[in-house]
Short mmCIF file of C-alpha atoms in Angstrom, two decimals:
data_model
loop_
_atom_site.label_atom_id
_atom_site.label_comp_id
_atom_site.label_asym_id
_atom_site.label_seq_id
_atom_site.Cartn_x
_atom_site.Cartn_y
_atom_site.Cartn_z
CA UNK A 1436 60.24 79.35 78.68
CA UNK A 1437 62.81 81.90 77.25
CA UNK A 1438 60.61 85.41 77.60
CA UNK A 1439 62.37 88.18 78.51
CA UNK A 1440 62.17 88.76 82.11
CA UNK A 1441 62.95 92.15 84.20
CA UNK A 1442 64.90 90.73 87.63
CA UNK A 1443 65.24 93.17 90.16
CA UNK A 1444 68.14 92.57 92.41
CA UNK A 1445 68.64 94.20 95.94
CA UNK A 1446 71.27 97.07 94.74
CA UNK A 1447 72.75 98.73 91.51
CA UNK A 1448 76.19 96.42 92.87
CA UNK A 1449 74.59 93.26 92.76
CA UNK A 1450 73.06 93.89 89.57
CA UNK A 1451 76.14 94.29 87.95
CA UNK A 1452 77.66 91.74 89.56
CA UNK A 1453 74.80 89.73 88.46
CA UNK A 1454 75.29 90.52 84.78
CA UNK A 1455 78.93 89.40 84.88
CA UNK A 1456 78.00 86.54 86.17
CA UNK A 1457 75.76 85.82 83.54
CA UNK A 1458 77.63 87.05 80.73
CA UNK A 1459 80.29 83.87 82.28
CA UNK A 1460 77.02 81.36 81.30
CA UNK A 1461 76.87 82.83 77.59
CA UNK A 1462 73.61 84.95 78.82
CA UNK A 1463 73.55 88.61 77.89
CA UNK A 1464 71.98 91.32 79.69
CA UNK A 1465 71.35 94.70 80.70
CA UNK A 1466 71.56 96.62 84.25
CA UNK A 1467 68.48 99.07 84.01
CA UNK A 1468 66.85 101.71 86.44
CA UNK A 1469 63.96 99.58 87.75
CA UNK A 1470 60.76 100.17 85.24
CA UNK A 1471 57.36 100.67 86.37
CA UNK A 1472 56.06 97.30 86.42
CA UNK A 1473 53.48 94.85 88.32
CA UNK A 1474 55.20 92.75 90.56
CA UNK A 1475 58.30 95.43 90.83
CA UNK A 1476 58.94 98.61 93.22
CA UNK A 1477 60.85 101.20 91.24
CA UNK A 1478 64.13 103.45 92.93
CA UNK A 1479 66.44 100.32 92.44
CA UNK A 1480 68.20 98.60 89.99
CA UNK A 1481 67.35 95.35 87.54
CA UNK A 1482 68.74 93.44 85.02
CA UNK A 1483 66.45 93.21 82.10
CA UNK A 1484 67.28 89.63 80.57
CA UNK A 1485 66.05 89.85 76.79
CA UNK A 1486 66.63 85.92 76.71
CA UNK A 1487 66.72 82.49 78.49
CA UNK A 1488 65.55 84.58 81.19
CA UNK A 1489 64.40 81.28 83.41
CA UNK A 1490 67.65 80.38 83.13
CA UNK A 1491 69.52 83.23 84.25
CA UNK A 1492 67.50 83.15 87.20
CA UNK A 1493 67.88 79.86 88.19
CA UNK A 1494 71.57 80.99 88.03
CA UNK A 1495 71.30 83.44 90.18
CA UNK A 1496 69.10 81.87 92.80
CA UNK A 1497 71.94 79.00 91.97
CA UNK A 1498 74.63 81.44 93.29
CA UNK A 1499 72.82 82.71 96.34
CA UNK A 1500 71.57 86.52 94.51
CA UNK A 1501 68.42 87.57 96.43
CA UNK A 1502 65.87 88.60 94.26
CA UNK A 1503 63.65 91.43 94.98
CA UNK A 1504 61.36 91.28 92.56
CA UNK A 1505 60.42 89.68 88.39
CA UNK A 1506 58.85 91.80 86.10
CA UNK A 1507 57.29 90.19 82.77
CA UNK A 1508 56.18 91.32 79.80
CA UNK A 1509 56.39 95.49 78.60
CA UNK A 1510 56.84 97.93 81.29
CA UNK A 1511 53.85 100.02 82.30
CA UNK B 48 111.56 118.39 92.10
CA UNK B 49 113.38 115.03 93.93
CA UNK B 50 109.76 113.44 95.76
CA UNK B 51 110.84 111.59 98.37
CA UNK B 52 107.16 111.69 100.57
CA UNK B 53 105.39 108.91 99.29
CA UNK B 54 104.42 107.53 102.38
CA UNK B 55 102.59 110.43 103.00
CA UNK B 56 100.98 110.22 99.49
CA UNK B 57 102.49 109.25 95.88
CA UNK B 58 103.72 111.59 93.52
CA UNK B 59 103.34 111.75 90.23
CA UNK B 60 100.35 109.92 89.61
CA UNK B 61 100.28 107.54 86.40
CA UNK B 62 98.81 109.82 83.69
CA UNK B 63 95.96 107.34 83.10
CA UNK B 64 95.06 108.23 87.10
CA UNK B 65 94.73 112.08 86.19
CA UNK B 66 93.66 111.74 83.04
CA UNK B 67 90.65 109.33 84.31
CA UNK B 68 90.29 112.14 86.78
CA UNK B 69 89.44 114.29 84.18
CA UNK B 70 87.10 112.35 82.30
CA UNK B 71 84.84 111.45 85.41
CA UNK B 72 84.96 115.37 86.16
CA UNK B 73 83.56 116.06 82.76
CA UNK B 74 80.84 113.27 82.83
CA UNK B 75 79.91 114.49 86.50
CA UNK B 76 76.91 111.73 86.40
CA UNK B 77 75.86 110.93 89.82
CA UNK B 78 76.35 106.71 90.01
CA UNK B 79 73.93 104.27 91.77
CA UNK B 80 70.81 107.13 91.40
CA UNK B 81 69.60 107.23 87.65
CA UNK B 82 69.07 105.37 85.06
CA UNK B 83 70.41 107.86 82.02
CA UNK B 84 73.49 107.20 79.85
CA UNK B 85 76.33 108.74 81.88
CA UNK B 86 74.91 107.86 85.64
CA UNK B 87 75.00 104.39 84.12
CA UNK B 88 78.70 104.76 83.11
CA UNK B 89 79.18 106.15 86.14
CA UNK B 90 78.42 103.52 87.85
CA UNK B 91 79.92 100.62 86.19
CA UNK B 92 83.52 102.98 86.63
CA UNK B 93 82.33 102.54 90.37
CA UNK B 94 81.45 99.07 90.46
CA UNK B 95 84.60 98.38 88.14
CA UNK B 96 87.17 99.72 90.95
CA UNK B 97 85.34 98.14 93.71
CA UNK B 98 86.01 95.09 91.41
CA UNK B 99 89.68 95.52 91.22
CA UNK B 100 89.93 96.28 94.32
CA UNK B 101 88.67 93.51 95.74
CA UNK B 102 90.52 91.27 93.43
CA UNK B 103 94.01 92.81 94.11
CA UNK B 104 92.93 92.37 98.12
CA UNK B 105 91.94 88.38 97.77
CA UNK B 106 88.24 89.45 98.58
CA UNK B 107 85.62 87.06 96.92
CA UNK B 108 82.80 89.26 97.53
CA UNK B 109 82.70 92.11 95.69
CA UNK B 110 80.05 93.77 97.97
CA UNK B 111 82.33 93.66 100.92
CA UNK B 112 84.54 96.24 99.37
CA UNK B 113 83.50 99.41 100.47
CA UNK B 114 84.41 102.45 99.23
CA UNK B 115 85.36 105.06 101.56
CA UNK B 116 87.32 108.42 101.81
CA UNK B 117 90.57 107.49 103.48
CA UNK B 118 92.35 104.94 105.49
CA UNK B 119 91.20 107.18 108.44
CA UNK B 120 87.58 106.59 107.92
CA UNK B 121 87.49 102.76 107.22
CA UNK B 122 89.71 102.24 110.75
CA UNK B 123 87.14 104.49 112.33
CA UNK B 124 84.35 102.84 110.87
CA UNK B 125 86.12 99.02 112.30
CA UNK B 126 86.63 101.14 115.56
CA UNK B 127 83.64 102.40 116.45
CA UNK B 128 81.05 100.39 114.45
CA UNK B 129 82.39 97.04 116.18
CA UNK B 130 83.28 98.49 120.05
CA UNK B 131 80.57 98.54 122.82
CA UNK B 132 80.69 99.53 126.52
CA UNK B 133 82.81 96.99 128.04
CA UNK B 134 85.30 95.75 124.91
CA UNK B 135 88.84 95.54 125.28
CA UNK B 136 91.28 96.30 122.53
CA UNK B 137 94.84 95.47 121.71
CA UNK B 138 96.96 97.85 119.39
CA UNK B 139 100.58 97.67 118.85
CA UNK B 140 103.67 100.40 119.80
CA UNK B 141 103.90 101.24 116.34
CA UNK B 142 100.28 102.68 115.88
CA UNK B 143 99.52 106.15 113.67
CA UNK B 144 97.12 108.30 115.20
CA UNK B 145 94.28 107.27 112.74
CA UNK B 146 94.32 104.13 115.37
CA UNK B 147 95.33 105.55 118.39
CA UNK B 148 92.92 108.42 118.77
CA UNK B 149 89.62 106.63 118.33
CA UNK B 150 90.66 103.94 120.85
CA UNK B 151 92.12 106.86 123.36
CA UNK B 152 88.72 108.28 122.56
CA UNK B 153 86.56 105.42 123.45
CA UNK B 154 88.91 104.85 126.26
CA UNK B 155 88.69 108.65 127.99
CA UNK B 156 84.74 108.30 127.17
CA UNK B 157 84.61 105.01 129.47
CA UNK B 158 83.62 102.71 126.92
CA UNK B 159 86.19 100.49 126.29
CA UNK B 160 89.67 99.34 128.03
CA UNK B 161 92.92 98.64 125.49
CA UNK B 162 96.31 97.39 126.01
CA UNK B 163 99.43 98.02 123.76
CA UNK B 164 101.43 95.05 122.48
CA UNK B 165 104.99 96.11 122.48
CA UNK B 166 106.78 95.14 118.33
CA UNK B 167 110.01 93.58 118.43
CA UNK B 168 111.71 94.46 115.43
CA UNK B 169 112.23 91.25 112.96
CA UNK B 170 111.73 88.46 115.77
CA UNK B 171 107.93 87.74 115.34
CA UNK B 172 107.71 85.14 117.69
CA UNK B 173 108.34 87.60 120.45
CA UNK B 174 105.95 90.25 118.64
CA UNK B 175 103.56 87.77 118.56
CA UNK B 176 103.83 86.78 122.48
CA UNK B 177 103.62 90.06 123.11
CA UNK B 178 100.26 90.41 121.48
CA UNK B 179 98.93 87.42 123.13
CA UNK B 180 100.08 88.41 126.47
CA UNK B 181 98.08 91.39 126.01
CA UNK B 182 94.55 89.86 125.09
CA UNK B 183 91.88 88.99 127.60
CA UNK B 184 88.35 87.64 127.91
CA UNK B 185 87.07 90.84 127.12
CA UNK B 186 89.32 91.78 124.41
CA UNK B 187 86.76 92.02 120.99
CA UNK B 188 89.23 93.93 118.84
CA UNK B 189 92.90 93.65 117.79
CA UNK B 190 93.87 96.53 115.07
CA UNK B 191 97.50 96.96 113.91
CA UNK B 192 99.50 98.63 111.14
CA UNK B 193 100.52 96.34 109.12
CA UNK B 194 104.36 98.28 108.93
CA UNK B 195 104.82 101.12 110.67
CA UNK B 196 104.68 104.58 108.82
CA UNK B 197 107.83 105.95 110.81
CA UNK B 198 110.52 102.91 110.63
CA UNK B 199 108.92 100.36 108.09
CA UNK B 200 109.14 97.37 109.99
CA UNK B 201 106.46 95.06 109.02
CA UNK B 202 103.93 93.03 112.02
CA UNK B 203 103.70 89.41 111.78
CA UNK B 204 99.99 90.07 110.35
CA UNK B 205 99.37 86.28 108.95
CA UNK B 206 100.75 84.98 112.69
CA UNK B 207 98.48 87.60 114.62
CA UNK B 208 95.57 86.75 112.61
CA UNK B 209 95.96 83.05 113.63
CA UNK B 210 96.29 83.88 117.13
CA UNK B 211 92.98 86.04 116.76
CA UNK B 212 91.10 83.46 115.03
CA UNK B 213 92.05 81.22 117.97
CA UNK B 214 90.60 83.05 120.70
CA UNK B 215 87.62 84.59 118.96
CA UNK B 216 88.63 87.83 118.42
CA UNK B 217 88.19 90.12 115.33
CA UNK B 218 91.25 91.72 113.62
CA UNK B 219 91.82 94.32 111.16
CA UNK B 220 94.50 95.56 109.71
CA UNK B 221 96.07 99.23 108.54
CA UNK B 222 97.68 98.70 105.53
CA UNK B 223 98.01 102.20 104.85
CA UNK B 224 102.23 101.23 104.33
CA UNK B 225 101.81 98.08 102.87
CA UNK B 226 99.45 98.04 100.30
CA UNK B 227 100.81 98.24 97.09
CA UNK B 228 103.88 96.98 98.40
CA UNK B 229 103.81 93.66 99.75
CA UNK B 230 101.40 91.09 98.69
CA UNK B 231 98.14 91.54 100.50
CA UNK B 232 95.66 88.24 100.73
CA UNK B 233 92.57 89.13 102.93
CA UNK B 234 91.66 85.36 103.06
CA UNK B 235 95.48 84.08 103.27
CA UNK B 236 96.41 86.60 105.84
CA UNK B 237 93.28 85.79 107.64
CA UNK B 238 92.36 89.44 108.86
CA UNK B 239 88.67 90.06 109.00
CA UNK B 240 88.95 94.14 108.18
CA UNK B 241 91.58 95.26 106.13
CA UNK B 242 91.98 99.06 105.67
CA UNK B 243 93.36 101.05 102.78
CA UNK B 244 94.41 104.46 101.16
CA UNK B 245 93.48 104.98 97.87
CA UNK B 246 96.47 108.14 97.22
CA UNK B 247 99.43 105.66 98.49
CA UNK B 248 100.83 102.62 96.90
CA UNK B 249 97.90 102.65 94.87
CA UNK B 250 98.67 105.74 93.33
CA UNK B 251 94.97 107.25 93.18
CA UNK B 252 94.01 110.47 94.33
CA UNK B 253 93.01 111.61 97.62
CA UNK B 254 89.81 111.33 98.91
CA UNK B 255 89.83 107.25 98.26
CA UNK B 256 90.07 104.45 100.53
CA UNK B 257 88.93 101.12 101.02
CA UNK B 258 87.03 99.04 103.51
CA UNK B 259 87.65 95.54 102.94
CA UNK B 260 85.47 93.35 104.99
CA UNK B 261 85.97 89.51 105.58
CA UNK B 262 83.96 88.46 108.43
CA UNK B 263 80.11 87.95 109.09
CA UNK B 264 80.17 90.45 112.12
CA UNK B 265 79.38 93.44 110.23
CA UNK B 266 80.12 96.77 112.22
CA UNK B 267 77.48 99.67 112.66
CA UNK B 268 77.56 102.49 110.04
CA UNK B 269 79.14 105.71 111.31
CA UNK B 270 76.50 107.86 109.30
CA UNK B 271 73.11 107.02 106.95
CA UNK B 272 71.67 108.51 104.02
CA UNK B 273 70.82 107.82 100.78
CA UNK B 274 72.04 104.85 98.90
CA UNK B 275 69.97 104.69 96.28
CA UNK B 276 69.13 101.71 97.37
CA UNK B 277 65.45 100.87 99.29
CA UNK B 278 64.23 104.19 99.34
CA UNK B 279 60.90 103.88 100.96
CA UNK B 280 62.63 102.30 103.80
CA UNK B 281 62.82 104.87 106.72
CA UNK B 282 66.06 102.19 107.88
CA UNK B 283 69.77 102.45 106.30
CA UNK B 284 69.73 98.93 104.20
CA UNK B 285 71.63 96.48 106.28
CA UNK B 286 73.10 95.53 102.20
CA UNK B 287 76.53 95.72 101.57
CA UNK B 288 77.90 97.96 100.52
CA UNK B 289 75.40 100.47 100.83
CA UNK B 290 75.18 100.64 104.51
CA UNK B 291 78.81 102.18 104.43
CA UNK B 292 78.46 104.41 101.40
CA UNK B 293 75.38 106.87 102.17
CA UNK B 294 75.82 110.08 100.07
CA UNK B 295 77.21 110.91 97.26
CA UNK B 296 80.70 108.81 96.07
CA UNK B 297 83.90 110.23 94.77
CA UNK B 298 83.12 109.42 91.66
CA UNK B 299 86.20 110.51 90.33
CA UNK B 300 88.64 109.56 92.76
CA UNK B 301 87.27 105.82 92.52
CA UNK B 302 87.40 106.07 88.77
CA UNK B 303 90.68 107.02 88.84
CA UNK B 304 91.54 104.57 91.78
CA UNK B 305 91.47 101.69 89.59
CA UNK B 306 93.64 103.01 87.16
CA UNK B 307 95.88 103.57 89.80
CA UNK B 308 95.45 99.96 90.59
CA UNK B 309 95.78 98.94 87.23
CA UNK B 310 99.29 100.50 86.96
CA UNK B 311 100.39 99.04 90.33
CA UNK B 312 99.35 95.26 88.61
CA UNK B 313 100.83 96.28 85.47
CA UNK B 314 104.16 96.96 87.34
CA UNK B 315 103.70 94.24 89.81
CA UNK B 316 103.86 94.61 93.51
CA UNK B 317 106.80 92.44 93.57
CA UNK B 318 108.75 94.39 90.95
CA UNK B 319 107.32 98.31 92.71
CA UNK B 320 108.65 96.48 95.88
CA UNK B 321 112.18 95.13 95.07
CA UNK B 322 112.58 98.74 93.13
CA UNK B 323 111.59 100.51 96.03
CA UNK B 324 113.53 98.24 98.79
CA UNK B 325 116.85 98.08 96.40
CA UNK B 326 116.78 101.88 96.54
CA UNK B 327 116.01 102.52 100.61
CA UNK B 328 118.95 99.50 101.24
CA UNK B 329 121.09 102.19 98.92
CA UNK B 330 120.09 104.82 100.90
CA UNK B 331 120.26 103.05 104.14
CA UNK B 332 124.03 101.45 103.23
CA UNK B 333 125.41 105.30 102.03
CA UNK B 334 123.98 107.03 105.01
CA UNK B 335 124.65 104.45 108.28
CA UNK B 336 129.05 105.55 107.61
CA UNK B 337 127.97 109.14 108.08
CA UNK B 338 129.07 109.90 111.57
CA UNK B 339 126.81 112.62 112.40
CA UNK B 340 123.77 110.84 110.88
CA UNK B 341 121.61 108.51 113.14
CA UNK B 342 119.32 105.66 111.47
CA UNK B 343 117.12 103.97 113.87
CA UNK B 344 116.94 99.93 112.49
CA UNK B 345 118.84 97.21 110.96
CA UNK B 346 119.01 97.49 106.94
CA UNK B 347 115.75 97.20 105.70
CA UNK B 348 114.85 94.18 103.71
CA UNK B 349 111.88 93.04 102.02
CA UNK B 350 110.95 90.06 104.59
CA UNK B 351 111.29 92.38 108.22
CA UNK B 352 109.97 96.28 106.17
CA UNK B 353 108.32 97.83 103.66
CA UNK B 354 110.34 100.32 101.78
CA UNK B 355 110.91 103.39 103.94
CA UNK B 356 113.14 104.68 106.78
CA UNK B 357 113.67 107.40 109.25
CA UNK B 358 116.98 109.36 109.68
CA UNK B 359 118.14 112.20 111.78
CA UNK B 360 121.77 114.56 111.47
CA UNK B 361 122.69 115.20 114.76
CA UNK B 362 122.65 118.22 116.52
CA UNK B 363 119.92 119.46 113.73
CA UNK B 364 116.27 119.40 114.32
CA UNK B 365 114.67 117.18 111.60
CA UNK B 366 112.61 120.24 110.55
CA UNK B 367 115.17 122.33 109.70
CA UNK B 368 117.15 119.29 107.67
CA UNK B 369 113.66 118.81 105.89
CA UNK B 370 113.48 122.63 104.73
CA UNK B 371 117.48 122.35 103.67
CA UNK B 372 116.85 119.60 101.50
CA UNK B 373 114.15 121.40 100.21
CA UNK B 374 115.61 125.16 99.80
CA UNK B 375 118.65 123.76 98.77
CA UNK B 376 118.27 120.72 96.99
CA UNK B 377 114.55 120.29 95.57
CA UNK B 378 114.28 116.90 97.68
CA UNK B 379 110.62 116.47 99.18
CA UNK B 380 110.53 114.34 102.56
CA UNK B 381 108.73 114.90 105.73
CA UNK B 382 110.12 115.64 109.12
CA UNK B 383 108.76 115.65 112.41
CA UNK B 384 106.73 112.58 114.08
CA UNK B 385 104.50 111.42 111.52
CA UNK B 386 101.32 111.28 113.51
CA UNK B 387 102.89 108.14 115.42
CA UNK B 388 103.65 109.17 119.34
CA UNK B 389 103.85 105.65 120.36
CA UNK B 390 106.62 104.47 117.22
CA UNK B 391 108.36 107.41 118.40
CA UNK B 392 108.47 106.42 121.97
CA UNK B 393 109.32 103.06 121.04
CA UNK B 394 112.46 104.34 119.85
CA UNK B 395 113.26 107.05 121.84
CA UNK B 396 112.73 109.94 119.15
CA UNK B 397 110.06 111.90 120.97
CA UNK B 398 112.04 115.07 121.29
CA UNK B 399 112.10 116.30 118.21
CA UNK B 400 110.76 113.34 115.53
CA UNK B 401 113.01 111.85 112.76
CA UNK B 402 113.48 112.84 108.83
CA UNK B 403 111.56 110.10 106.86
CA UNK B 404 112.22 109.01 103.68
CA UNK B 405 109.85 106.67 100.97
CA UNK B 406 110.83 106.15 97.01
CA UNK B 407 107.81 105.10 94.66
CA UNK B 408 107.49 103.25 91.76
CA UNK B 409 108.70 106.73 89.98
CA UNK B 410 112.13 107.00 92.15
CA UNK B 411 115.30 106.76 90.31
CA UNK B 412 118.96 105.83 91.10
CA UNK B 413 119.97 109.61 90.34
CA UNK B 414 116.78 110.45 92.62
CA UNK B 415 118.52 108.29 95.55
CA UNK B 416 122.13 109.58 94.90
CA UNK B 417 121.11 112.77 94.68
CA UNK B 418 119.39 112.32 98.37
CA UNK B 419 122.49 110.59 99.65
CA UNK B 420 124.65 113.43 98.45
CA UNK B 421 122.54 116.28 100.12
CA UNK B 422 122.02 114.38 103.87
CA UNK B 423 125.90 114.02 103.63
CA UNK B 424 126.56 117.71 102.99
CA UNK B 425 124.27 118.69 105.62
CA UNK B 426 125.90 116.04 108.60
CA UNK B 427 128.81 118.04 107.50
CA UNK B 428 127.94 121.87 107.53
CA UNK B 429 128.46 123.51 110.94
CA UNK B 430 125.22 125.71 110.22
#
């Protein structure tokens, strides 16, 4: 599966963190304000992953980043 | 202008520091809040000091640099977020009062007890006695400058550290002299809190300093607030480093922190250090012949101090030298006692404080000769 995902980490800090992390595995991505989607609360931060998005997370997971939330598909 | 106070804060700043200044007051985006173009920028300026910082400090975890407003406020925050009713402390003789006063605090409050360990200038093994002589069952705490801000000698910080790790006991360090200056390593030196002024050797502005955290045992905030961060929550996030940084950040003193940092690696620390030592051991060597002038240590070197030293003429009050080479000469230092009663009573200059000198990266030869020049006309003026 390589959708893109929305992965909503616990602060704007780890979320960049967590993109230059990623961007060390060849996977780009973006740190957004939080969007209004299912499975997400909003007034954080995310990184919206526009591909290999599984992977990225398993990468994170991988590197201890708690994740506070996945958002899939458009946002609401 | 001859600036000769850069231990009380740099000056000039590296143009990229004020002109980063500039720029972040001209975004004025508010980072870690929204989601629009410039808060975004705004915070990855934050997030790329707090980066550099903890890169230049040894610190793996980017999150455990925290982002305060001065030296001041991260040893308070050590201080009070890590003491309860019943701690004992150990501090050395060569504190500043941004130590001293919260643990006389506590102390006059009742809550805690705290010993001083006595320095012995360049013999570390005695230094290091000293401190363990002090330490009990109920000691919790050992803070210490890591040089003092009066006379420059440096602690044995690495050899203290080991000695804390040994019995238990959590250490920070103030390296409000040192940083910049000597080769900091939060993980080689072993310290669990190291704290740090942004507007020193780092050459940022005011209003910056850091909290550099290396241990699991996480003090209490001093104040909560917004962070952005969890904002149904009716609790301040336990999440570093949000549960130091409620409110509002400096956005432009952090932005232009890391270009301060920037020039510091750029230079080196080693290179802004031999600089800076080559011209206080010129200083030191011109002034110690001068009969009516009184130095207070052995010729600083690089190993035993960090790159400043106190003088006094004799027979003239230290304040009234200062405003000579001032009125007369253009030289900046400061006179007086430096917020540091106990270095002071360590070496018997409690009556009237000493005349303290500190080059930068920015100090010249001419700078130094110019300095040397004026303290020798004024040990010999009868006025």
């Amino acid at each position: 599966m390589n959708e893109s995902k929305i992965i909503m980490l616990q602060s704007i800090t780890y979320a960049t963190k967590a993109r230059n992390l990623l961007l060390k595995y060849g996977i780009h991505s973006d740190v957004v304000k939080t969007p209004k989607m299912a499975g997400l609360s909003t007034c954080g931060y995310s990184l919206s992953v526009p591909y290999k998005a599984d992977a990225a997370l398993d990468i994170l997971i991988t590197n201890g980043f708690k994740i506070s939330g996945i958002g899939e598909g458009e946002p609401l | 202008m001859i600036y000769f106070d850069n231990a009380a804060t740099t000056y000039p700043k590296p143009i990229s520091v004020v002109r980063a200044v500039n720029d972040a007051v001209k975004l004025s985006a508010n980072p870690g809040r929204s989601g629009y173009k410039s808060a975004m920028l705004a915070s990855e300026k934050i997030f790329d000091c707090r980066q550099k910082a903890a890169d230049f400090f040894g610190l793996s975890n980017v999150e455990n640099c925290i982002l305060v407003p001065s030296c001041t406020v991260a040893l308070n925050t050590v201080i009070y977020g890590s003491l309860k009713k019943g701690c004992h402390v150990v501090i050395s003789s060569l504190e500043h009062n941004s130590v001293l006063r919260p643990i006389q605090k506590l102390f006059d409050m009742g809550t805690i007890t705290y010993d001083v360990a006595e320095v012995f200038e360049s013999d570390a093994d005695k230094t290091v006695d000293s401190f363990r002589r002090c330490m009990n069952d109920k000691t919790k705490l050992v803070i210490c400058t890591h040089a003092s801000n009066v006379f420059g000698m440096k602690l044995p910080v690495k050899r203290i550290a080991a000695l804390c790790k040994y019995y238990g006991v959590l250490f920070c360090i103030d390296a409000a002299q040192s940083a910049g200056v000597v080769p900091i390593d939060i993980n080689d030196i072993g310290a669990d809190f190291i704290c740090v002024p942004g507007h020193k050797g780092l050459y940022g502005p005011m209003g910056t300093g850091l909290l550099l955290i290396n241990t699991d045992k996480i003090p209490e905030s001093l104040y909560q607030g917004g962070t952005g961060s969890s904002s149904l929550d009716f609790k301040e996030p336990d999440l570093l480093p949000d549960k130091f940084e409620s409110g509002t950040l400096n956005f432009p003193g952090f932005a232009s922190l890391a270009k301060g940092i920037d020039f510091v690696n750029l230079k080196s620390v080693g290179r802004i250090a031999d600089h800076e030592m080559k011209l206080i051991r010129k200083i030191y060597a011109k002034l110690k012949p001068m009969k009516n002038v009184e130095l207070y240590t052995d010729m600083p070197d690089k190993e035993n101090f960090v790159p400043l030293m106190s003088f006094n003429v004799k027979g003239k009050d230290p304040a009234k030298v200062a405003e000579i080479l001032d009125r007369k000469y253009g030289i900046c230092v400061r006179s007086g006692f430096h917020c540091s009663p106990l270095a002071h009573k360590y070496m018997n200059t409690g009556e009237s404080g000493t005349v303290r000198v500190c080059p930068s990266a920015f100090t010249s030869e001419r700078d130094a000769d110019i300095l040397i020049n004026a303290v020798y006309n004024i040990s010999i003026s009868k006025k």
